[in-house]
Short mmCIF file of C-alpha atoms in Angstrom, two decimals:
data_model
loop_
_atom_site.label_atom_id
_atom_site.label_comp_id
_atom_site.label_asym_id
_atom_site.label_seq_id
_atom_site.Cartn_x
_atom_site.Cartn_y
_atom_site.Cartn_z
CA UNK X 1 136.26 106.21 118.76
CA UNK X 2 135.79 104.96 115.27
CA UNK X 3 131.63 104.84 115.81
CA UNK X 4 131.85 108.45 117.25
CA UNK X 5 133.84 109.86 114.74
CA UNK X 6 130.78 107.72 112.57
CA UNK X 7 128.30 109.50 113.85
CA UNK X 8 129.80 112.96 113.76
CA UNK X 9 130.10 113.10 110.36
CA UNK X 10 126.42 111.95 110.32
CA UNK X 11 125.66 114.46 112.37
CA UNK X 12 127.14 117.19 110.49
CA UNK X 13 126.39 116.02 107.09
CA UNK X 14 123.12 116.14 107.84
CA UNK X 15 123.40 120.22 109.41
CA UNK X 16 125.04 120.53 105.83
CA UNK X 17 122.38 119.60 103.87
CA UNK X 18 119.43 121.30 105.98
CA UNK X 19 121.71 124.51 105.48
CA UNK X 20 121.89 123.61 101.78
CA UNK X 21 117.98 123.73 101.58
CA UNK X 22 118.05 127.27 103.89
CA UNK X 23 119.90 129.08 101.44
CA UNK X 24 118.38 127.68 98.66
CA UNK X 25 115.11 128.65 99.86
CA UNK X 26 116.99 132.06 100.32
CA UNK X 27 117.40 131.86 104.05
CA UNK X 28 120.53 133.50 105.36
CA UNK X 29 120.04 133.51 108.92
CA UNK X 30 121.89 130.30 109.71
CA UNK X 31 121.79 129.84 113.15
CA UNK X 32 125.16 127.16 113.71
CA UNK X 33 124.95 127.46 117.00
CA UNK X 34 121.66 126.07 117.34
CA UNK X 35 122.57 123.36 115.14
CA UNK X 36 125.65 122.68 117.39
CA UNK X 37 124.26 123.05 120.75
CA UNK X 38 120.10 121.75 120.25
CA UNK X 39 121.20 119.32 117.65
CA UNK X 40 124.54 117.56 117.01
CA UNK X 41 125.11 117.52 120.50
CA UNK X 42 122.48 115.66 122.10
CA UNK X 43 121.79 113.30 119.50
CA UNK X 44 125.86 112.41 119.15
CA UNK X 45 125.92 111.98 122.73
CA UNK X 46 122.47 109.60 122.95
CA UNK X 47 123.82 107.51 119.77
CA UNK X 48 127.41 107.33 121.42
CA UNK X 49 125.64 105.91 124.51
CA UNK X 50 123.83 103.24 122.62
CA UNK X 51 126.68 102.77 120.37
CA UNK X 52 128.89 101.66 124.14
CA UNK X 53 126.10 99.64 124.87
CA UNK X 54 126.09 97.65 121.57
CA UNK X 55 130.39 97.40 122.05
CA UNK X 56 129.78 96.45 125.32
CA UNK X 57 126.98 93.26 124.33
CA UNK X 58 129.18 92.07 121.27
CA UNK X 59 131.75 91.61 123.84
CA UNK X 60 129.39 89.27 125.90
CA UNK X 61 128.11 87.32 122.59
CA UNK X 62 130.54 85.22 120.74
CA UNK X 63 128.51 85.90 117.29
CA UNK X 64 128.48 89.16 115.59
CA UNK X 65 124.80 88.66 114.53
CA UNK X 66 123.44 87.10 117.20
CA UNK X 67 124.84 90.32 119.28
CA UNK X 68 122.70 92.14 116.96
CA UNK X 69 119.77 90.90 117.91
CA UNK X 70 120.46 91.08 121.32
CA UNK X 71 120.87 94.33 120.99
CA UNK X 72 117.04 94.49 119.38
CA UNK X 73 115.76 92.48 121.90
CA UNK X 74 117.00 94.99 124.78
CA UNK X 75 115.55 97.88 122.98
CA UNK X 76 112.60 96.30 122.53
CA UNK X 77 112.27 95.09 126.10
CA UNK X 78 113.22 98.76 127.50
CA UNK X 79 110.14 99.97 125.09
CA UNK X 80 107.89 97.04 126.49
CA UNK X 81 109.01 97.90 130.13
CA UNK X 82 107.35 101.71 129.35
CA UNK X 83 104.38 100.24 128.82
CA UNK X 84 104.43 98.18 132.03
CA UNK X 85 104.80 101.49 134.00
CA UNK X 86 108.26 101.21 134.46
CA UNK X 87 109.18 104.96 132.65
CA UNK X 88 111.98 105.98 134.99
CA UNK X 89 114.99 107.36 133.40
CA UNK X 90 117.07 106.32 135.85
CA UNK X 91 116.59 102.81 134.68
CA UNK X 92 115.69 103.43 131.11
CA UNK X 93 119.06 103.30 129.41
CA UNK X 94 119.99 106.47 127.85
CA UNK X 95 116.98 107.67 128.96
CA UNK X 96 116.62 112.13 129.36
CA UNK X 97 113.73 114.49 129.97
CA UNK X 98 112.14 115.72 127.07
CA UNK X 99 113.96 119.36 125.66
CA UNK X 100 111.09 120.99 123.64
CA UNK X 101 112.39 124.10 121.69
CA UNK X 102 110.91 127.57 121.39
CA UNK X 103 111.70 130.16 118.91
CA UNK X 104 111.27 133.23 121.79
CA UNK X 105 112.94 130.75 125.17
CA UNK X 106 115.29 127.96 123.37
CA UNK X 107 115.76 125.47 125.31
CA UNK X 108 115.36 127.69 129.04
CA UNK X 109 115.87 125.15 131.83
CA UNK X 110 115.00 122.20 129.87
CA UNK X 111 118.69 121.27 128.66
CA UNK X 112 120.06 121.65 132.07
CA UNK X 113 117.69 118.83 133.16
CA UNK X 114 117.92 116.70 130.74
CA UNK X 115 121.92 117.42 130.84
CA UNK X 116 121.75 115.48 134.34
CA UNK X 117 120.24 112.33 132.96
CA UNK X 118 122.47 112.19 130.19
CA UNK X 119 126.00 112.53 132.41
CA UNK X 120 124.20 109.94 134.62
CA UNK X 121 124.30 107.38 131.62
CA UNK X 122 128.01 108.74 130.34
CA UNK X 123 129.05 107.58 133.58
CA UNK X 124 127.16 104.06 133.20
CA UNK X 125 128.42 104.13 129.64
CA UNK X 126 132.17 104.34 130.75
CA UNK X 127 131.52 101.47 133.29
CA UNK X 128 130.12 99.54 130.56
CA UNK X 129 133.35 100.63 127.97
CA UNK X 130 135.95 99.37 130.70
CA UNK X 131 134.01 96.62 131.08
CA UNK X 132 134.11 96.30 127.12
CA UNK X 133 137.74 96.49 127.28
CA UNK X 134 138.72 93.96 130.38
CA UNK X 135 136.46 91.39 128.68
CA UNK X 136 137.68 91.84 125.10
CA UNK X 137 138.61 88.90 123.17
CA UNK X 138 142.39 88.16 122.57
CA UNK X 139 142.85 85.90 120.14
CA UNK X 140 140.71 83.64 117.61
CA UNK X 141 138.86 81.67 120.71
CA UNK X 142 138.33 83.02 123.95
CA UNK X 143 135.29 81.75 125.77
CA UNK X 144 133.46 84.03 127.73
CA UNK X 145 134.25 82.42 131.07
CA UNK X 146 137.97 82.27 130.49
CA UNK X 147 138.20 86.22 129.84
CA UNK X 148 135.89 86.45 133.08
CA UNK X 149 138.37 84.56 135.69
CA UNK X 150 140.77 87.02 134.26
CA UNK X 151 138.49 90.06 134.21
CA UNK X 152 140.02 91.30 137.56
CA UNK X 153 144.00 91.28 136.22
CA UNK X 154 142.92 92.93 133.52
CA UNK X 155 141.13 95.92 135.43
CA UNK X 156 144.08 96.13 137.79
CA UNK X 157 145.89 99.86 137.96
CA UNK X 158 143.83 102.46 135.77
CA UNK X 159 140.60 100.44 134.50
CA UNK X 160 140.23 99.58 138.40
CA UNK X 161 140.73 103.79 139.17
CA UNK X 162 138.40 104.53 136.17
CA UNK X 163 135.58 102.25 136.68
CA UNK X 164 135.37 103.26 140.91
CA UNK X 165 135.05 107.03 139.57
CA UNK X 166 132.71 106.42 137.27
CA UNK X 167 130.43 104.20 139.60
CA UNK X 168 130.99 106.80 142.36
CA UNK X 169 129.75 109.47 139.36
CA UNK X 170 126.65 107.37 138.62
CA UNK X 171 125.85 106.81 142.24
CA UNK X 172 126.25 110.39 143.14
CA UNK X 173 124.53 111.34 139.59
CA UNK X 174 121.73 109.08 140.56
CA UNK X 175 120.95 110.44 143.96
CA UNK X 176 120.77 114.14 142.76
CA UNK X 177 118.45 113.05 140.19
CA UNK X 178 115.87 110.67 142.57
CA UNK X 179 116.16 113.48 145.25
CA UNK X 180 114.58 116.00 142.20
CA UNK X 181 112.68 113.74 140.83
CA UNK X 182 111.10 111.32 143.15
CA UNK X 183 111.15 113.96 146.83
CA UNK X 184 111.05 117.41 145.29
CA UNK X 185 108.12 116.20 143.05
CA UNK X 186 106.01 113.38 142.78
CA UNK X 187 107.13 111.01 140.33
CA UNK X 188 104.49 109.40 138.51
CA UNK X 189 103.56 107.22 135.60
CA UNK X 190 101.19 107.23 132.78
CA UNK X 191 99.25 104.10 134.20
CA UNK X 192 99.15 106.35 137.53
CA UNK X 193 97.31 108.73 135.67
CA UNK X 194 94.65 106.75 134.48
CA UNK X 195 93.85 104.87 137.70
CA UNK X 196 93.45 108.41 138.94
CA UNK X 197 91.16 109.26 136.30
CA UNK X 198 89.15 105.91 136.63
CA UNK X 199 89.27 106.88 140.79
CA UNK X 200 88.30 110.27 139.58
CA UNK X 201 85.03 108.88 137.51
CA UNK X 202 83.93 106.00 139.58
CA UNK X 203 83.87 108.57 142.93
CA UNK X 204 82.80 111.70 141.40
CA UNK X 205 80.70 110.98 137.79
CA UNK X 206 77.54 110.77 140.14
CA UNK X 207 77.73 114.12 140.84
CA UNK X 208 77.55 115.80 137.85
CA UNK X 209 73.87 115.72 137.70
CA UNK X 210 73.97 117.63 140.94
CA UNK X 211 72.85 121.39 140.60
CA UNK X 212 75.38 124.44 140.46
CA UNK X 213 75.55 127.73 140.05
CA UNK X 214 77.08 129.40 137.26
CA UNK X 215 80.31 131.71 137.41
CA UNK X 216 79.08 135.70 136.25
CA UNK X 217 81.80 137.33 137.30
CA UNK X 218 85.60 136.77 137.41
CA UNK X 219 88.54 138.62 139.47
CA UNK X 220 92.00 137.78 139.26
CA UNK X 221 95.33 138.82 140.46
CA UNK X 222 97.68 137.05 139.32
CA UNK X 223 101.61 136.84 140.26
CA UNK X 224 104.04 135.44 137.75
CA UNK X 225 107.76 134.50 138.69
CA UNK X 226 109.15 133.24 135.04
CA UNK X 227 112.40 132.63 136.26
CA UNK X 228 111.47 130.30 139.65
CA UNK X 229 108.88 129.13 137.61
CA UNK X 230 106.12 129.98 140.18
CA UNK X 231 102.58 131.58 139.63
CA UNK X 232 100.49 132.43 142.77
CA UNK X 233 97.10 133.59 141.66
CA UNK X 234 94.39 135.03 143.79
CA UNK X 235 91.22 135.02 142.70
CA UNK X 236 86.91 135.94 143.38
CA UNK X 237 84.08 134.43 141.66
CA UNK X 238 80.85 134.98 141.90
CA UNK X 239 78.17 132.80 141.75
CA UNK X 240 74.49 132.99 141.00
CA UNK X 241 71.73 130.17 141.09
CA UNK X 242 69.73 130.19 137.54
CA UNK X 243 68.18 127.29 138.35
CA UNK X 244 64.80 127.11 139.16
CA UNK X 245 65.26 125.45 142.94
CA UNK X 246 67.43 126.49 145.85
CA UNK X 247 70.77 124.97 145.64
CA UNK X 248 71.96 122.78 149.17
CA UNK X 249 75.62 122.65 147.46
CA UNK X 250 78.57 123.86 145.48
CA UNK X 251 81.38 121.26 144.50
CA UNK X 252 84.82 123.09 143.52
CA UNK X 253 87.41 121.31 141.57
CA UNK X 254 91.10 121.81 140.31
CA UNK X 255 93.79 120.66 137.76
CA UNK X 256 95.92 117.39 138.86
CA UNK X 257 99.30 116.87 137.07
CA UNK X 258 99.59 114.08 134.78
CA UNK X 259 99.51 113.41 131.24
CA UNK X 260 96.09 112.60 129.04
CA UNK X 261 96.10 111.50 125.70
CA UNK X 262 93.23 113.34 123.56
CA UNK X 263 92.27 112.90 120.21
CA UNK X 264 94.30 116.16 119.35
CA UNK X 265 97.46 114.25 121.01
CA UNK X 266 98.98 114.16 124.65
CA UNK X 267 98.42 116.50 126.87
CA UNK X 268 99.85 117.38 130.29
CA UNK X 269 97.34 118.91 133.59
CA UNK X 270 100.09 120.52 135.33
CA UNK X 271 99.84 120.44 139.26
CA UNK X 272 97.96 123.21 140.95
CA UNK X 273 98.16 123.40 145.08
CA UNK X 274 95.21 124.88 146.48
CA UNK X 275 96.33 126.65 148.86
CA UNK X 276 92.96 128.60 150.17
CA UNK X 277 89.22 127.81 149.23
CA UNK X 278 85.99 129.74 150.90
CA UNK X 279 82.87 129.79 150.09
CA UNK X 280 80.52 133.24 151.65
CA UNK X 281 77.58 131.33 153.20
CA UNK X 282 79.17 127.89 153.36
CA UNK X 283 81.13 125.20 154.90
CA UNK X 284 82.87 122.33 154.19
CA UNK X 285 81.14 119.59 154.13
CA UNK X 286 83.37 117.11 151.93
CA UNK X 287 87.19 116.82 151.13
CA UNK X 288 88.51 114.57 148.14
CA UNK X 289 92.16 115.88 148.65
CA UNK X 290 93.74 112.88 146.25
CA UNK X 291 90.72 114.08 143.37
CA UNK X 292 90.92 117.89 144.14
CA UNK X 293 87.44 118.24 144.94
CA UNK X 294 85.78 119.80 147.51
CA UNK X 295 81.91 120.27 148.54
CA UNK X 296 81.03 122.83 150.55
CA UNK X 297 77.20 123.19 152.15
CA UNK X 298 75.17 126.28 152.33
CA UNK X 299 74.33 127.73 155.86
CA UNK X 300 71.10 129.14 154.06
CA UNK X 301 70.23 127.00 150.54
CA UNK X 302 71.07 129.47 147.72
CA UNK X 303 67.68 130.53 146.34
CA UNK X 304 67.07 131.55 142.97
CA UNK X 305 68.31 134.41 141.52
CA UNK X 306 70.83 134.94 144.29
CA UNK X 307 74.12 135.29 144.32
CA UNK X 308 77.78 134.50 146.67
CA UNK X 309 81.49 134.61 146.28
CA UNK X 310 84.15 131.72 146.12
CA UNK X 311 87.68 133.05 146.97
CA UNK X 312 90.58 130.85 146.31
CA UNK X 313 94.00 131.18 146.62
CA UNK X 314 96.20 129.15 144.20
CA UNK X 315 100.35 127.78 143.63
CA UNK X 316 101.30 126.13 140.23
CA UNK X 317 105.47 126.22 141.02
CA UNK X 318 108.25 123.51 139.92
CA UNK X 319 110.94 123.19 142.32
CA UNK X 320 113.91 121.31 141.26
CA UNK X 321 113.10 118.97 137.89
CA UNK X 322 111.09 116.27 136.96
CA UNK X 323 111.55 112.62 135.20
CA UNK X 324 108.91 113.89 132.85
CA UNK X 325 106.29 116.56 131.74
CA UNK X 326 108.98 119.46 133.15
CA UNK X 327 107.34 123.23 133.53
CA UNK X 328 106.51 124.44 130.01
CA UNK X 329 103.70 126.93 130.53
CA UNK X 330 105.58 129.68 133.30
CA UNK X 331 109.02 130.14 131.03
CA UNK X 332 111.34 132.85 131.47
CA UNK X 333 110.40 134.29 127.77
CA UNK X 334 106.88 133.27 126.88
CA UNK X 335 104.99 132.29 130.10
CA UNK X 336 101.59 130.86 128.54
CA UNK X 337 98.85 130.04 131.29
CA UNK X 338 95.07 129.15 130.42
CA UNK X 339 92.98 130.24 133.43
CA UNK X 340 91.73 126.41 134.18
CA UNK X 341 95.50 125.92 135.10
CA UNK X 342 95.53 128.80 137.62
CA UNK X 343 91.80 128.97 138.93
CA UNK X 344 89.62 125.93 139.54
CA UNK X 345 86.13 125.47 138.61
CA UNK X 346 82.70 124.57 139.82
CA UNK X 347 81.79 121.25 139.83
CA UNK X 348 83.18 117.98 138.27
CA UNK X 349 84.61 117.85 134.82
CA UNK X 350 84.27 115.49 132.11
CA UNK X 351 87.66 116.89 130.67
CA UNK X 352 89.58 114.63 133.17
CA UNK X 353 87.94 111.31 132.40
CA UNK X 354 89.64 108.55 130.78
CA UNK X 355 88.60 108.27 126.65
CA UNK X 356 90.42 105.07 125.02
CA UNK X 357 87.10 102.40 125.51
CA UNK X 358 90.05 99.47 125.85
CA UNK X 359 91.66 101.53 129.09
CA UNK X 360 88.14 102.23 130.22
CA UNK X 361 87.25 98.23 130.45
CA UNK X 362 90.69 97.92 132.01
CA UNK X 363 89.05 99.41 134.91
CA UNK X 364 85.55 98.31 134.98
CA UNK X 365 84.24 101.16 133.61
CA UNK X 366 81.80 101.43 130.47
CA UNK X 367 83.69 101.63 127.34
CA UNK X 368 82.13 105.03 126.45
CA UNK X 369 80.00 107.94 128.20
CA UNK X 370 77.51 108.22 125.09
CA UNK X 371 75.94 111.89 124.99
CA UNK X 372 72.80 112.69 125.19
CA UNK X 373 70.06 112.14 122.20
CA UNK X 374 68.66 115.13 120.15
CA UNK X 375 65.76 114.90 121.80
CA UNK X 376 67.23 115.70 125.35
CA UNK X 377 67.51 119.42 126.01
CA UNK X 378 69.36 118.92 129.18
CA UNK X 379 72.55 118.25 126.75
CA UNK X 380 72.39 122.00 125.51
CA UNK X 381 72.60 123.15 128.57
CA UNK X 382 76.25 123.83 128.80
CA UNK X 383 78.56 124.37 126.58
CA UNK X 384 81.74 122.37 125.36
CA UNK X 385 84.81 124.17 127.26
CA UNK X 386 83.22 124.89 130.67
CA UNK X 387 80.09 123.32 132.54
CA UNK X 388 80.59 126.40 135.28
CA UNK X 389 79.23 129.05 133.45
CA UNK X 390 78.18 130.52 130.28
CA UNK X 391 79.56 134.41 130.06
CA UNK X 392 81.43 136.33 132.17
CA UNK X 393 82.59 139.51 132.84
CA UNK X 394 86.62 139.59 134.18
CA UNK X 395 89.11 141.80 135.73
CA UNK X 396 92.59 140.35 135.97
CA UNK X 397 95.23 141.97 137.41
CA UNK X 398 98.88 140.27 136.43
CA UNK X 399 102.34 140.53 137.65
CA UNK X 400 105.77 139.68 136.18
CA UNK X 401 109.25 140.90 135.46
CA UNK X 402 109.88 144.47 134.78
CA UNK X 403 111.24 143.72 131.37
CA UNK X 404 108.42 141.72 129.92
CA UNK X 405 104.95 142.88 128.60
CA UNK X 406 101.80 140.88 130.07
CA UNK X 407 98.90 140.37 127.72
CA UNK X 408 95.23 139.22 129.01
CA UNK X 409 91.88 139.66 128.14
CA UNK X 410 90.12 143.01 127.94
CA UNK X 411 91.15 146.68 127.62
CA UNK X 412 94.62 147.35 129.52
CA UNK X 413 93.51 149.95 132.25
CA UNK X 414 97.25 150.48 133.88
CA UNK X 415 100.43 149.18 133.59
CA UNK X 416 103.52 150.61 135.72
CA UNK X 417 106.93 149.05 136.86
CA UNK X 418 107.17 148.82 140.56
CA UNK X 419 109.81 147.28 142.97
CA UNK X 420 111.46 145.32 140.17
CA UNK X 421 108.09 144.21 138.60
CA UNK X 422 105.65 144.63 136.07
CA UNK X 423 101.99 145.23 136.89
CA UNK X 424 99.28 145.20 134.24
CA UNK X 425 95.39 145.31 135.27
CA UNK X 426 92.62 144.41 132.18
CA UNK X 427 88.92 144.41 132.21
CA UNK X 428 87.13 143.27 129.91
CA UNK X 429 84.25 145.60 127.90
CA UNK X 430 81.57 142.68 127.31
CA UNK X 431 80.95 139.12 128.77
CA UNK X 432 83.45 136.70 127.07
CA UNK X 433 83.85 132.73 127.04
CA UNK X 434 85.35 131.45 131.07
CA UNK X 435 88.19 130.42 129.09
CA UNK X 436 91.23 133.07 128.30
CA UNK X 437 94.74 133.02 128.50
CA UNK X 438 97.61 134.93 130.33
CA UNK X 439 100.72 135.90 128.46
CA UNK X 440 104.00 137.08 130.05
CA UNK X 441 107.08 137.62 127.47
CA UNK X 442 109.84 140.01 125.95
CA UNK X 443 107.64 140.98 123.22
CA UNK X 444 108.20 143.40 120.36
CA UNK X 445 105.87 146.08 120.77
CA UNK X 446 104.39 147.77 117.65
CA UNK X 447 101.68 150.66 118.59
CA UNK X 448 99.23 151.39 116.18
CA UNK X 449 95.36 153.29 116.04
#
């Protein structure tokens, strides 16, 4: 109680001087609330949790210092066990989801997840305090396996009650969270990302060389759902040869969710389910359903000049929550979507190979794909953010809640409300970049010529 009450005042001494530095900087729009609820909450409850644990080991160790660094030693060893793959928060003590903030959604769905974590280890942390409290010492010596043998006295009546609920509480706390976590989405590591990326590179890097056509022309219509979060897009491409040479193949690739660190900082390929692919005037000759990547073989080679359709149909959805890397881009006030997250591209992409040269000799690969010398033209021949095409022109159609205004590229052509929804349709006036986002939010609106 003491160590709480600690950390309270902590806590709210330091909301009292960021205030101080609000209205000083003349600032008037306080916010407590936010202070109270995205703040001091959270961080009192993770420091109370490590603050049990450290009771709880000081208990265990009959010198105050040496308890200390046990206490070190354990954090250190729950860091090193991160880096072994074991990232887990059901096993990482005090462990939560990560709760990124936003100035137009707060904390949306985020807190609730990370709210299940964190009564998961309240629970473990009253099993630890009871535990705290049966072994305490009583008197100047008491040796650690004399206050054991009478551990179970001690716990008799109410301890006894108190620790079974809270170990029923964990167990059932647990379950909910491995059921969301590890069957209503595929739990995986950072080190499971990069053996897919090294998979991805040693299987598919030989094909880049392979010949493709380019993407002209884009058409999209895409549903949002911000409060699910679900977007189901369904799109057209088409595709013309400007090579010199028929083409025997097109290769079609999507985004895999998992996280990659860039020079710019992590970042997280969310999961996209394919859930139709055609090609007009192919077949399928090839399925890489663990790499997303599919060839598909030309009844007729594609001569040059001439041109065909791919039609996809795509789901990027979250059911339930995740250990880590929780839905960020569909929100239910500021859905953000880049098109590579919704649509896949032609051919393979050097965007989802591994980069550190240490991880790369970790498995066997060449520390670093060099690019090409000056000299070689073939290295201007596409450009940095997509190897699929060079301009095209787009029509997207998008869909989301009545209430919310939907920005994309191009002139807007239409936008109505029907059956609950909104419906806005763009196309664009001249050939832009293949890469362009989709907004979806409660905007303000200010009109203007």
């Amino acid at each position: 109680i003491a160590i709480t009450i600690v950390l309270l005042a902590l806590a709210v001494g330091s909301v009292g001087a960021a205030v101080v530095v609000q209205l000083a900087k003349g600032y008037s729009t306080l916010e407590l609330g936010h202070y109270a609820v995205w703040y001091v909450l959270p961080w009192v409850v993770n420091m109370v949790l490590f603050a049990v644990l450290t009771v709880f080991i000081q208990t265990l160790v009959p010198h105050k210092f040496v308890g200390l660094l046990v206490v070190v030693l354990f954090l250190a060893a729950q860091l090193t066990l991160t880096k072994f793959g074991f990232e887990h928060n059901l096993y990482q003590y005090a462990g939560a989801s990560a709760v990124p903030l936003s100035d137009m959604n707060g904390q949306g769905d985020l807190a609730r997840f990370a709210a299940w974590f964190r009564a998961y280890w309240t629970a473990g942390a009253v099993i630890l305090t009871v535990l705290a409290y049966g072994l305490w010492r009583r008197g100047a010596s008491a040796p650690l396996r004399g206050r054991l043998k009478r551990l179970p006295a001690r716990l008799r009546g109410a301890p006894a009650w108190t620790l079974a609920g809270a170990g029923v509480a964990m167990a059932a706390l647990g379950g909910h969270i491995y059921y969301n976590t590890n069957v209503l989405n595929e739990y995986r590591t950072y080190e499971d990302g990069q053996r897919w990326e090294a998979e991805y590179e040693k299987i598919l890097l030989p094909l880049e060389k392979v010949p493709q056509p380019r993407v002209t022309d884009v058409s999209l219509d895409v549903d949002i759902y911000p409060d699910e979060p679900r977007a189901v897009t369904r799109g057209r491409y088409v595709v013309e040869n400007k090579t010199a040479a028929p083409l025997l193949e097109i290769h079609v690739s999507w985004a895999r969710g998992h996280e990659k660190r860039l020079f710019l900082g992590p970042w997280v390929w969310g999961d996209l389910e394919m859930q139709s692919l055609e090609v007009d005037g192919a077949r399928l000759t090839k399925d890489y359903p663990d790499l997303h990547y599919r060839i598909f073989t030309f009844d007729r080679p594609l001569e040059p000049g001439q041109r065909t359709e791919v039609r996809f149909q795509t789901l990027r959805q979250q059911t339930g929550f995740r250990n880590t890397h929780n839905e960020t881009r569909i929100v239910a006030n500021g859905t953000f979507l880049d098109n590579w997250q919704v649509t896949p591209w032609i051919g393979m992409s050097r965007f989802m190979l591994l980069e550190e040269r240490n991880v790369r000799r970790k498995y066997g690969l060449v520390a670093e794909l060099r690019p090409p010398p000056l000299e070689d033209e073939s290295g201007r021949a596409n450009h940095y953010l997509r190897r699929d095409s060079d301009w095209v022109n787009a029509e997207i159609t998008v869909s989301s809640g009545a209430d919310q205004t939907i920005v994309a590229p191009g002139q807007l052509l239409d936008t109505r409300v029907a059956d609950g929804r909104r419906i806005s349709r763009f196309r664009t006036e001249a050939p832009i970049q293949h890469f362009f986002s989709i907004q979806s939010a409660g905007y303000a609106v200010r009109e203007d010529r």
